[in-house]
Coordinates of C-alpha atoms in Angstrom, one line a residue:
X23 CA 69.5 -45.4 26.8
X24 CA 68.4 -42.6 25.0
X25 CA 67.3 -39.4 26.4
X26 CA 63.4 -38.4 25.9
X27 CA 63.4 -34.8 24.6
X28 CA 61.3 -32.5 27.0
X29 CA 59.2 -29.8 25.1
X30 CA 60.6 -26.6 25.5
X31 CA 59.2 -24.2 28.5
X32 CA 59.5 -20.8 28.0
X33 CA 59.4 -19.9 31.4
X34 CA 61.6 -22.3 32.8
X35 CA 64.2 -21.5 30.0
X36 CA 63.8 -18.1 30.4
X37 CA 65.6 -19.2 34.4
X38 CA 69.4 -19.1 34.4
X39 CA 70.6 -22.6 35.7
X40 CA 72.4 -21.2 38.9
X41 CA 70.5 -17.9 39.4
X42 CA 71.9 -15.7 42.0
X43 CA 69.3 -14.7 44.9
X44 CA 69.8 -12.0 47.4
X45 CA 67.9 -12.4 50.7
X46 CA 65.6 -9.1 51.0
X47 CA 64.4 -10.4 54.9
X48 CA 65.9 -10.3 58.0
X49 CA 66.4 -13.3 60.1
X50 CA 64.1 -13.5 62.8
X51 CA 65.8 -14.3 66.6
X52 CA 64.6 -13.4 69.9
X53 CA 65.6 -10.0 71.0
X54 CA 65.3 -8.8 67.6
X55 CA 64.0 -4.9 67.1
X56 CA 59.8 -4.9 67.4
X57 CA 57.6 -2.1 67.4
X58 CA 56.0 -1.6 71.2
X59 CA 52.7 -1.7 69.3
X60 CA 53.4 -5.6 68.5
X61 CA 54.1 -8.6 70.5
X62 CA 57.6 -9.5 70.1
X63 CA 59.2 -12.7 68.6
X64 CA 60.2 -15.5 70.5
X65 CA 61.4 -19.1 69.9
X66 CA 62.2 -21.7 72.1
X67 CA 63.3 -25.5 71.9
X68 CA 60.0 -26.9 73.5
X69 CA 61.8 -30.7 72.8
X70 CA 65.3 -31.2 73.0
X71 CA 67.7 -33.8 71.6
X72 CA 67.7 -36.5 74.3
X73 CA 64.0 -36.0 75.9
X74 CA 62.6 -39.3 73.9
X75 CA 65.3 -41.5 72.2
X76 CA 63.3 -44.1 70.1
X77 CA 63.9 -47.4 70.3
X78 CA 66.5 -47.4 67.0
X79 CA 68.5 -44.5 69.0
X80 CA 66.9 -41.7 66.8
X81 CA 65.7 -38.3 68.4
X82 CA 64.1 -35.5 67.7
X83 CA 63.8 -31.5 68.5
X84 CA 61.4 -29.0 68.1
X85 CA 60.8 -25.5 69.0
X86 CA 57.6 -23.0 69.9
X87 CA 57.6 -19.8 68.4
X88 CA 55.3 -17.0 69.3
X89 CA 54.6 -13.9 67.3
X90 CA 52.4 -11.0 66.1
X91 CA 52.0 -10.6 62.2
X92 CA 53.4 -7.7 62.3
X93 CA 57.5 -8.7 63.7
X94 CA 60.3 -8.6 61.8
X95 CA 60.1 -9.0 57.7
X96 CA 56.3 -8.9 57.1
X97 CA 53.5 -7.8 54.8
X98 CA 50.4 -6.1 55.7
X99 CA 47.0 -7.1 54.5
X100 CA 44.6 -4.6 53.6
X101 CA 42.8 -5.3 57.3
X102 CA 45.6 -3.7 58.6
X103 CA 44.4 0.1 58.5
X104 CA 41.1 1.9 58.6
X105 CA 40.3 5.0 57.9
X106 CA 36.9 6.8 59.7
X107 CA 35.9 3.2 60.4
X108 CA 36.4 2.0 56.3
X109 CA 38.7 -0.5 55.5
X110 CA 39.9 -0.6 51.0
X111 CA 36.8 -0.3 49.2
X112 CA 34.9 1.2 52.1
X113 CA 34.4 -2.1 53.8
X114 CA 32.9 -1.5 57.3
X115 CA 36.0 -2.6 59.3
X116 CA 34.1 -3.3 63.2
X117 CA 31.8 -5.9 61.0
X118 CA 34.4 -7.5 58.8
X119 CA 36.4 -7.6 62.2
X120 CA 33.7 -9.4 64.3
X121 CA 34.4 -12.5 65.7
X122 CA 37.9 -12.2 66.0
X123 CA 39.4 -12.7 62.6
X124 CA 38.7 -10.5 59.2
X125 CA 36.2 -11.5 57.4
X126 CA 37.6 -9.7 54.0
X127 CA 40.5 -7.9 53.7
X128 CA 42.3 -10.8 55.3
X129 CA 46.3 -11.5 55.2
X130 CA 45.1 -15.4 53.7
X131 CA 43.6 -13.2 50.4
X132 CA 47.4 -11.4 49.9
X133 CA 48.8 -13.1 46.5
X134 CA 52.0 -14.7 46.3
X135 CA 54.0 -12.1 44.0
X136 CA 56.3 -13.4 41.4
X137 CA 56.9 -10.0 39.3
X138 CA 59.4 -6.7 38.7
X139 CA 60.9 -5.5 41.4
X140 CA 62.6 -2.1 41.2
X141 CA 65.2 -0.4 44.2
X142 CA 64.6 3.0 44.8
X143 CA 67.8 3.5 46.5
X144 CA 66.8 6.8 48.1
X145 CA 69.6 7.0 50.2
X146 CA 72.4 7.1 47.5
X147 CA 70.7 9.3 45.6
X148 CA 70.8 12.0 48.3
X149 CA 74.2 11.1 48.5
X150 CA 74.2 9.6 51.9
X151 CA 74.9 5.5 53.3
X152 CA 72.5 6.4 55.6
X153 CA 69.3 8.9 55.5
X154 CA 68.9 11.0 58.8
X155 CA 66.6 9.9 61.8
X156 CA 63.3 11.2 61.0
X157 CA 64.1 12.5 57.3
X158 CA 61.2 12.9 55.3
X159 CA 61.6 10.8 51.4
X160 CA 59.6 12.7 48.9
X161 CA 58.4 12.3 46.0
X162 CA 61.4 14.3 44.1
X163 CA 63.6 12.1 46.0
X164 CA 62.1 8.9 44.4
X165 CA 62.5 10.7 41.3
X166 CA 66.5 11.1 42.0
X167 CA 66.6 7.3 43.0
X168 CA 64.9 6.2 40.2
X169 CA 67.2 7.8 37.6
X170 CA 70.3 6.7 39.4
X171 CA 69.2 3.2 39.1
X172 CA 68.2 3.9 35.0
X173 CA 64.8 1.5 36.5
X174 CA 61.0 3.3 37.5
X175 CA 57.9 1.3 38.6
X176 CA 55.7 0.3 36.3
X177 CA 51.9 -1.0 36.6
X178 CA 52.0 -4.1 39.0
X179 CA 55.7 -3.8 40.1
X180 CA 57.0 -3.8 43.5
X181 CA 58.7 -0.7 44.8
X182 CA 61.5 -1.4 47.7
X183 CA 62.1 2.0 49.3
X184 CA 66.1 1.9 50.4
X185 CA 66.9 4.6 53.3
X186 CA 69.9 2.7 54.7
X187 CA 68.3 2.5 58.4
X188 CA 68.3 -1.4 58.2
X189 CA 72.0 -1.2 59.3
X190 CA 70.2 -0.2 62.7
X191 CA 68.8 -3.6 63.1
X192 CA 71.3 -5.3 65.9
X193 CA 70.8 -2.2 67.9
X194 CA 67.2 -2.6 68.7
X195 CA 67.3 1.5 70.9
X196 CA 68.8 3.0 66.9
X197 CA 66.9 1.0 64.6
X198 CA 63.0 2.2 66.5
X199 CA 64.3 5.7 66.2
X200 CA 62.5 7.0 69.4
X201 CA 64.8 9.6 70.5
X202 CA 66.1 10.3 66.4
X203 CA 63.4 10.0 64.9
X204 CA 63.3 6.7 61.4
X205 CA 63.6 8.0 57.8
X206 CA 60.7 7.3 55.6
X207 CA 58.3 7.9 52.9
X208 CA 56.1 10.7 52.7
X209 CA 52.5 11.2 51.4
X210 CA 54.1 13.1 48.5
X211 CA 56.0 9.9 47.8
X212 CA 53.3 7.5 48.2
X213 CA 51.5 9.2 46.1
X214 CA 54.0 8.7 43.2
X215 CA 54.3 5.6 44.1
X216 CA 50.8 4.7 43.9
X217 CA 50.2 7.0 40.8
X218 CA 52.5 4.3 39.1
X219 CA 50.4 1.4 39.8
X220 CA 53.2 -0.4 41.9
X221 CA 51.6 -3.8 43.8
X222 CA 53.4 -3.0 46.8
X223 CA 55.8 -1.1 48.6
X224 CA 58.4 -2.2 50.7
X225 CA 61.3 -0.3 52.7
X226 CA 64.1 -1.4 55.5
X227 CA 62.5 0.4 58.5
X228 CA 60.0 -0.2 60.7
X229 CA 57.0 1.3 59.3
X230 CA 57.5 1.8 55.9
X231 CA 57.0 5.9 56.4
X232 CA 58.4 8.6 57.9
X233 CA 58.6 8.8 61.7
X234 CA 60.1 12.4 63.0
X235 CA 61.8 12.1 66.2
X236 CA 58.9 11.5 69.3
X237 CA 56.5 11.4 67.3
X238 CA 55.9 7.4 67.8
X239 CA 53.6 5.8 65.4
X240 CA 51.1 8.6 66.2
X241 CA 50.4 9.1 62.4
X242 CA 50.7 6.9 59.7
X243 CA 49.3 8.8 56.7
X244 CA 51.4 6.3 53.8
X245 CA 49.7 3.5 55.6
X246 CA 46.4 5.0 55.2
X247 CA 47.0 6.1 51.6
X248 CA 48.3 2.8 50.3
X249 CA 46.1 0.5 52.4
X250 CA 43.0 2.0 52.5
X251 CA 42.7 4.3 49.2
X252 CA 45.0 2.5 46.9
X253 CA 44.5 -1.3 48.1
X254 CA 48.6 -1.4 47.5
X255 CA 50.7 -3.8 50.0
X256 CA 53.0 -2.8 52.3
X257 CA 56.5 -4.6 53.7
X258 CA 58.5 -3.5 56.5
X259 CA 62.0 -4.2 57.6
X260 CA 63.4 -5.8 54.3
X261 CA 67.0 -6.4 54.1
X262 CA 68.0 -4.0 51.3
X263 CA 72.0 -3.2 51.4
X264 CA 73.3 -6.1 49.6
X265 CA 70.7 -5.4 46.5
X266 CA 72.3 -1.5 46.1
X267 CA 75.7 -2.9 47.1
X268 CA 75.6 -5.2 44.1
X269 CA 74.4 -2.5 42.1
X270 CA 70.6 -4.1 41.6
X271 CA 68.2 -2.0 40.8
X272 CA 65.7 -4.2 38.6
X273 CA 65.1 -7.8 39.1
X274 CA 63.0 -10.6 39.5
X275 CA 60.8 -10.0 42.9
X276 CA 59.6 -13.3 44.9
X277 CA 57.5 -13.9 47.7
X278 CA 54.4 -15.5 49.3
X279 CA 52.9 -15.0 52.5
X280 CA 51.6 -17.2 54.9
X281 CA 47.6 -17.6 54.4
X282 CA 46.7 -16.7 57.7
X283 CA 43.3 -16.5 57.3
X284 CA 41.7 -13.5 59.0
X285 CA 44.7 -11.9 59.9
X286 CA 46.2 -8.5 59.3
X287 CA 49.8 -9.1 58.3
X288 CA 52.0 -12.3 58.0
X289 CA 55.6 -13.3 58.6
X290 CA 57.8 -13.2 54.7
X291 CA 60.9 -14.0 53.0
X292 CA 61.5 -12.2 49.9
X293 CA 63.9 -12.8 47.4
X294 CA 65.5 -11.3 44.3
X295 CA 66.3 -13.3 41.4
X296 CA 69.1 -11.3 39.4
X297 CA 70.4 -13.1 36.3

């Protein structure tokens, strides 16, 4: 039999046949490291193996997971942070909040992101595996990381901020930083960030900003200048030291988040495609 010739597909062509994907999420377990503002994750078998044999001798498991939108690898919708009682586009947030679910600004209206991703290792460019507890990435620093890597963010890209602090995350005390302090963007950095257009920001921390030691989440002025005055995502405890250990720092960026509709964040797995 011969083959039927398929019309040529410039995007699918454009695809290497075996491309090589690096995981940019964490894998989510119970115990894992949570903010104390969010409820924590938990999963369960709620059905075991055994609990209902059919009649063929076939069985079946499932499991109950509980947790907020915020826990573990996530993005936040622009519901997520007000500002003097505005949400992005000074949407009133206590009405679009009424009734228990957003009614704009939602985490069901976040797109699916298919684009350029760039790594702004800011950690090797200071030199450093790991950036200090509580240290302070500015805007110079992005600069530094963005020449190192030969890659900047362009108009619609996605920025992933590497301080090193993900390799914190099995030690729940170290990676929340209260006593140290977690290494972070500044205002001065999101501001160069969101100067270049970028569609979101992501970074292998908590909150995806500078926290200095006791200070909590207290202040969150990156959240309030990406969410609220530049309407530019945000993504919190990415996976990031296989991308700079492979020596990534442009690629194919992947991901899509749940459509929760109403909600203010949702649960992720990003990827990076690298030919």
């Amino acid at each position: 039999m011969t083959a039927v010739p398929h019309p040529p597909n410039p995007l699918l062509d454009a695809l290497p046949s075996e491309p090589h994907i690096v995981e940019l999420g964490q894998p989510l377990f119970t115990g894992m490291p949570c903010s104390p503002n969010h409820p924590g994750f938990r999963m369960t078998l709620a059905r075991r193996h055994g609990d209902m044999v059919r009649a063929d001798g076939g069985s079946a498991s499932s499991e109950v997971i509980i947790t907020g939108g915020h826990v573990g690898t996530h993005i936040d919708a622009l519901s997520h942070v007000s500002h003097d009682g505005k949400l992005h586009g000074g949407v009133d947030a206590g009405e679009a909040q009424s009734g228990g679910a957003f009614s704009q600004h939602g985490a069901e209206q976040i797109p699916a992101m298919v684009t350029r991703g760039v790594l702004l290792d800011a950690a090797a460019a200071l030199g450093a595996d790991t950036l200090p507890g509580g240290y302070g990435v500015t805007a110079e620093d992005l600069e530094r990381a963005a020449a190192l890597g030969g890659a900047e963010p362009r108009q619609g890209d996605v920025a992933l901020v590497r301080t090193g602090w993900a390799r914190n995350f099995d030690d729940p005390v170290a990676y929340l930083g209260k006593e140290s302090g977690v290494p972070g963007i500044t205002e001065s950095a999101g501001e160069w960030l969101a100067a270049r257009g970028v569609r979101a920001v992501g970074a292998d921390t908590t909150a995806c900003e500078q926290i200095p030691a006791g200070a909590g989440h207290s202040l969150l002025p990156v959240h309030r200048l990406l969410l609220v005055e530049s309407g530019i995502y945000i993504m919190e405890h990415l996976a990031l030291d296989d991308l700079a250990a492979a020596g990534v720092h442009e690629f194919l960026f992947v991901v899509a988040p749940l459509r929760i509709v109403g909600g203010t964040g949702s649960p992720i797995r990003p990827l990076a495609v690298v030919a």
